[in-house]
Amino acid sequence: EAKGEPVSAYRFYSAELQFIRDHQAALETEMRLGIMRGEFEVYYQPIYSVSTGRLRSFEALLRWKHPERGMISPVEFIPIAERSGMIIPIGQQVLRDACRAAATWPSPVGVSVNLSVVQFKDCGLVGKIEEALRESGLSPDRLDLEITESLLLEPSPRVISAIERVRELGIHLTMDDFGTGFSSLNNLRRFRFDRLKIDRSFTRDLEKSDSAEIIKSMISLSKALQMEATLEGVENETQLAFARNEGATEVQGFYYAKPMTVEDVAVLLREHDGAVAA
Ligand code: C2E
Ligand code: MG
Ligand code: MG
Ligand code: MG
């Protein structure tokens, strides 16, 4: 039997793998504890109508306030939560908190909740959505679910029936991060998405290259399919003017506000004092 290279390579690989496994197991335990200790908090970022300038809804964005590591970004912990399956209880908490919060806001201000592909593998997903609505008393048409293109790449029968049931309940559907993945345009029609959310990467590069043309074509696609189009990541006047001129229906971004706590949402709503619209 040969000794040397393959063996040491294997050992190295194995040690590295073990390290990753230990690290993930530790994080998974920390997540479990974090849920119990209330370290996960939902923040909300306002979304405005382009034509009226009025507040329409908020996107629920999760934050992890880790006792030692400080604030951890969802970009970091969501993939780990997805791999470990912890996204299922965490996602359920987001749904519950978001529906409860939105039920206290003036109608028709709604809430958008991001759903991971992994949450669709849970056969209890639709039941959990219904439970969050029932428990909060929120009307289904004030809830919007944001899903990404990857979910529809090869949709399983479970995914298809979950989406169809969500539609039957009168919940809205948004295609998030549009343009960054592989979309079947047919799926946009088939599942009757209400809205396309144009990814922030296009907004950011507006003045560069072909981004402006890409955004324009995504907006015209949304119009052709009777969908709304939200431009994400609007940080300045130029980007807002572009959204307005090209006919985006909604805007979201730091130009207006960063994601904020539920307490700050209450303050913002008082300031708006009824300047909200359908
Ligand atoms: P996303 O759903 O595309 O959310 C938009 C992200 O863009 C948010 O980042 C938001 O804070 C950020 N953003 C909005 N406007 C601006 C802007 O003008 N400038 C800049 N630089 N950034 C802006 P965040 O909160 O870090 O979330 C990142 C991603 O994590 C989300 O992207 C979403 O995919 C995921 N995520 C967040 N919360 C949840 C959740 O509860 N469940 C699931 N499954 N995923 C979540
Ligand atoms: Mg989103
Ligand atoms: Mg997005
Ligand atoms: Mg995005």
PDB file of N, CA and C in Angstrom, residues 42-48 55 57-61 63 71 200 233-235 251-265 268:
ATOM      1  N   VAL A  42     -35.740  41.000  15.154  1.00  0.00           N
ATOM      2  CA  VAL A  42     -36.131  41.402  13.802  1.00  0.00           C
ATOM      3  C   VAL A  42     -36.093  42.927  13.700  1.00  0.00           C
ATOM      4  N   TYR A  43     -35.381  43.411  12.683  1.00  0.00           N
ATOM      5  CA  TYR A  43     -35.359  44.833  12.357  1.00  0.00           C
ATOM      6  C   TYR A  43     -36.265  45.035  11.147  1.00  0.00           C
ATOM      7  N   TYR A  44     -36.656  46.284  10.912  1.00  0.00           N
ATOM      8  CA  TYR A  44     -37.591  46.570   9.826  1.00  0.00           C
ATOM      9  C   TYR A  44     -37.091  47.750   9.006  1.00  0.00           C
ATOM     10  N   GLN A  45     -37.105  47.570   7.682  1.00  0.00           N
ATOM     11  CA  GLN A  45     -36.689  48.672   6.802  1.00  0.00           C
ATOM     12  C   GLN A  45     -37.883  49.131   5.959  1.00  0.00           C
ATOM     13  N   PRO A  46     -38.171  50.437   5.970  1.00  0.00           N
ATOM     14  CA  PRO A  46     -39.347  50.927   5.239  1.00  0.00           C
ATOM     15  C   PRO A  46     -39.204  50.845   3.722  1.00  0.00           C
ATOM     16  N   ILE A  47     -40.341  50.641   3.068  1.00  0.00           N
ATOM     17  CA  ILE A  47     -40.437  50.597   1.606  1.00  0.00           C
ATOM     18  C   ILE A  47     -41.483  51.648   1.200  1.00  0.00           C
ATOM     19  N   TYR A  48     -41.114  52.496   0.227  1.00  0.00           N
ATOM     20  CA  TYR A  48     -41.978  53.614  -0.147  1.00  0.00           C
ATOM     21  C   TYR A  48     -42.515  53.480  -1.565  1.00  0.00           C
ATOM     22  N   LEU A  55     -45.350  55.724   2.636  1.00  0.00           N
ATOM     23  CA  LEU A  55     -44.868  54.484   3.224  1.00  0.00           C
ATOM     24  C   LEU A  55     -45.827  53.348   2.891  1.00  0.00           C
ATOM     25  N   SER A  57     -44.754  49.618   3.237  1.00  0.00           N
ATOM     26  CA  SER A  57     -44.524  48.409   4.028  1.00  0.00           C
ATOM     27  C   SER A  57     -43.125  48.430   4.617  1.00  0.00           C
ATOM     28  N   PHE A  58     -42.811  47.381   5.347  1.00  0.00           N
ATOM     29  CA  PHE A  58     -41.472  47.217   5.905  1.00  0.00           C
ATOM     30  C   PHE A  58     -40.967  45.814   5.571  1.00  0.00           C
ATOM     31  N   GLU A  59     -39.663  45.703   5.319  1.00  0.00           N
ATOM     32  CA  GLU A  59     -39.080  44.374   5.169  1.00  0.00           C
ATOM     33  C   GLU A  59     -38.491  43.954   6.506  1.00  0.00           C
ATOM     34  N   ALA A  60     -38.832  42.747   6.946  1.00  0.00           N
ATOM     35  CA  ALA A  60     -38.288  42.186   8.187  1.00  0.00           C
ATOM     36  C   ALA A  60     -36.892  41.640   7.902  1.00  0.00           C
ATOM     37  N   LEU A  61     -35.901  42.132   8.639  1.00  0.00           N
ATOM     38  CA  LEU A  61     -34.512  41.692   8.439  1.00  0.00           C
ATOM     39  C   LEU A  61     -33.933  41.288   9.791  1.00  0.00           C
ATOM     40  N   ARG A  63     -31.512  40.130  12.855  1.00  0.00           N
ATOM     41  CA  ARG A  63     -30.212  40.466  13.447  1.00  0.00           C
ATOM     42  C   ARG A  63     -29.928  39.501  14.589  1.00  0.00           C
ATOM     43  N   MET A  71     -23.010  42.218  17.176  1.00  0.00           N
ATOM     44  CA  MET A  71     -24.031  42.068  16.137  1.00  0.00           C
ATOM     45  C   MET A  71     -23.495  41.229  14.980  1.00  0.00           C
ATOM     46  N   ARG A 200     -29.892  44.992  -5.172  1.00  0.00           N
ATOM     47  CA  ARG A 200     -29.075  46.158  -4.839  1.00  0.00           C
ATOM     48  C   ARG A 200     -27.805  46.275  -5.687  1.00  0.00           C
ATOM     49  N   GLY A 233     -31.805  49.085  -2.369  1.00  0.00           N
ATOM     50  CA  GLY A 233     -30.481  49.698  -2.219  1.00  0.00           C
ATOM     51  C   GLY A 233     -30.388  51.125  -2.746  1.00  0.00           C
ATOM     52  N   VAL A 234     -31.509  51.852  -2.696  1.00  0.00           N
ATOM     53  CA  VAL A 234     -31.489  53.250  -3.132  1.00  0.00           C
ATOM     54  C   VAL A 234     -30.814  54.085  -2.048  1.00  0.00           C
ATOM     55  N   GLU A 235     -29.675  54.671  -2.404  1.00  0.00           N
ATOM     56  CA  GLU A 235     -28.889  55.409  -1.411  1.00  0.00           C
ATOM     57  C   GLU A 235     -28.805  56.892  -1.693  1.00  0.00           C
ATOM     58  N   VAL A 251     -39.488  51.883  -3.777  1.00  0.00           N
ATOM     59  CA  VAL A 251     -38.053  52.004  -3.488  1.00  0.00           C
ATOM     60  C   VAL A 251     -37.785  51.671  -2.024  1.00  0.00           C
ATOM     61  N   GLN A 252     -36.579  51.183  -1.805  1.00  0.00           N
ATOM     62  CA  GLN A 252     -36.155  50.796  -0.458  1.00  0.00           C
ATOM     63  C   GLN A 252     -34.656  51.067  -0.385  1.00  0.00           C
ATOM     64  N   GLY A 253     -34.201  51.676   0.678  1.00  0.00           N
ATOM     65  CA  GLY A 253     -32.762  51.888   0.776  1.00  0.00           C
ATOM     66  C   GLY A 253     -32.366  52.898   1.819  1.00  0.00           C
ATOM     67  N   PHE A 254     -31.058  53.003   2.016  1.00  0.00           N
ATOM     68  CA  PHE A 254     -30.507  53.872   3.057  1.00  0.00           C
ATOM     69  C   PHE A 254     -30.841  55.345   2.815  1.00  0.00           C
ATOM     70  N   TYR A 255     -31.186  55.722   1.568  1.00  0.00           N
ATOM     71  CA  TYR A 255     -31.586  57.099   1.294  1.00  0.00           C
ATOM     72  C   TYR A 255     -32.759  57.471   2.206  1.00  0.00           C
ATOM     73  N   TYR A 256     -33.637  56.513   2.429  1.00  0.00           N
ATOM     74  CA  TYR A 256     -34.791  56.730   3.309  1.00  0.00           C
ATOM     75  C   TYR A 256     -34.459  56.342   4.740  1.00  0.00           C
ATOM     76  N   ALA A 257     -34.067  55.100   4.908  1.00  0.00           N
ATOM     77  CA  ALA A 257     -33.786  54.611   6.262  1.00  0.00           C
ATOM     78  C   ALA A 257     -33.081  53.269   6.225  1.00  0.00           C
ATOM     79  N   LYS A 258     -32.281  53.030   7.260  1.00  0.00           N
ATOM     80  CA  LYS A 258     -31.676  51.714   7.457  1.00  0.00           C
ATOM     81  C   LYS A 258     -32.676  50.848   8.221  1.00  0.00           C
ATOM     82  N   PRO A 259     -32.469  49.534   8.232  1.00  0.00           N
ATOM     83  CA  PRO A 259     -33.353  48.694   9.039  1.00  0.00           C
ATOM     84  C   PRO A 259     -33.306  49.167  10.495  1.00  0.00           C
ATOM     85  N   MET A 260     -34.477  49.172  11.152  1.00  0.00           N
ATOM     86  CA  MET A 260     -34.587  49.738  12.502  1.00  0.00           C
ATOM     87  C   MET A 260     -35.369  48.812  13.426  1.00  0.00           C
ATOM     88  N   THR A 261     -35.292  49.096  14.718  1.00  0.00           N
ATOM     89  CA  THR A 261     -35.997  48.266  15.706  1.00  0.00           C
ATOM     90  C   THR A 261     -37.500  48.526  15.604  1.00  0.00           C
ATOM     91  N   VAL A 262     -38.254  47.629  16.186  1.00  0.00           N
ATOM     92  CA  VAL A 262     -39.710  47.759  16.162  1.00  0.00           C
ATOM     93  C   VAL A 262     -40.153  49.027  16.909  1.00  0.00           C
ATOM     94  N   GLU A 263     -39.378  49.440  17.904  1.00  0.00           N
ATOM     95  CA  GLU A 263     -39.684  50.685  18.644  1.00  0.00           C
ATOM     96  C   GLU A 263     -39.503  51.891  17.725  1.00  0.00           C
ATOM     97  N   ASP A 264     -38.426  51.876  16.934  1.00  0.00           N
ATOM     98  CA  ASP A 264     -38.197  52.988  16.011  1.00  0.00           C
ATOM     99  C   ASP A 264     -39.247  53.027  14.896  1.00  0.00           C
ATOM    100  N   VAL A 265     -39.774  51.857  14.541  1.00  0.00           N
ATOM    101  CA  VAL A 265     -40.856  51.827  13.542  1.00  0.00           C
ATOM    102  C   VAL A 265     -42.057  52.597  14.083  1.00  0.00           C
ATOM    103  N   LEU A 268     -41.414  56.230  13.703  1.00  0.00           N
ATOM    104  CA  LEU A 268     -41.527  56.614  12.295  1.00  0.00           C
ATOM    105  C   LEU A 268     -42.992  56.721  11.875  1.00  0.00           C
TER     106      LEU A 268
END
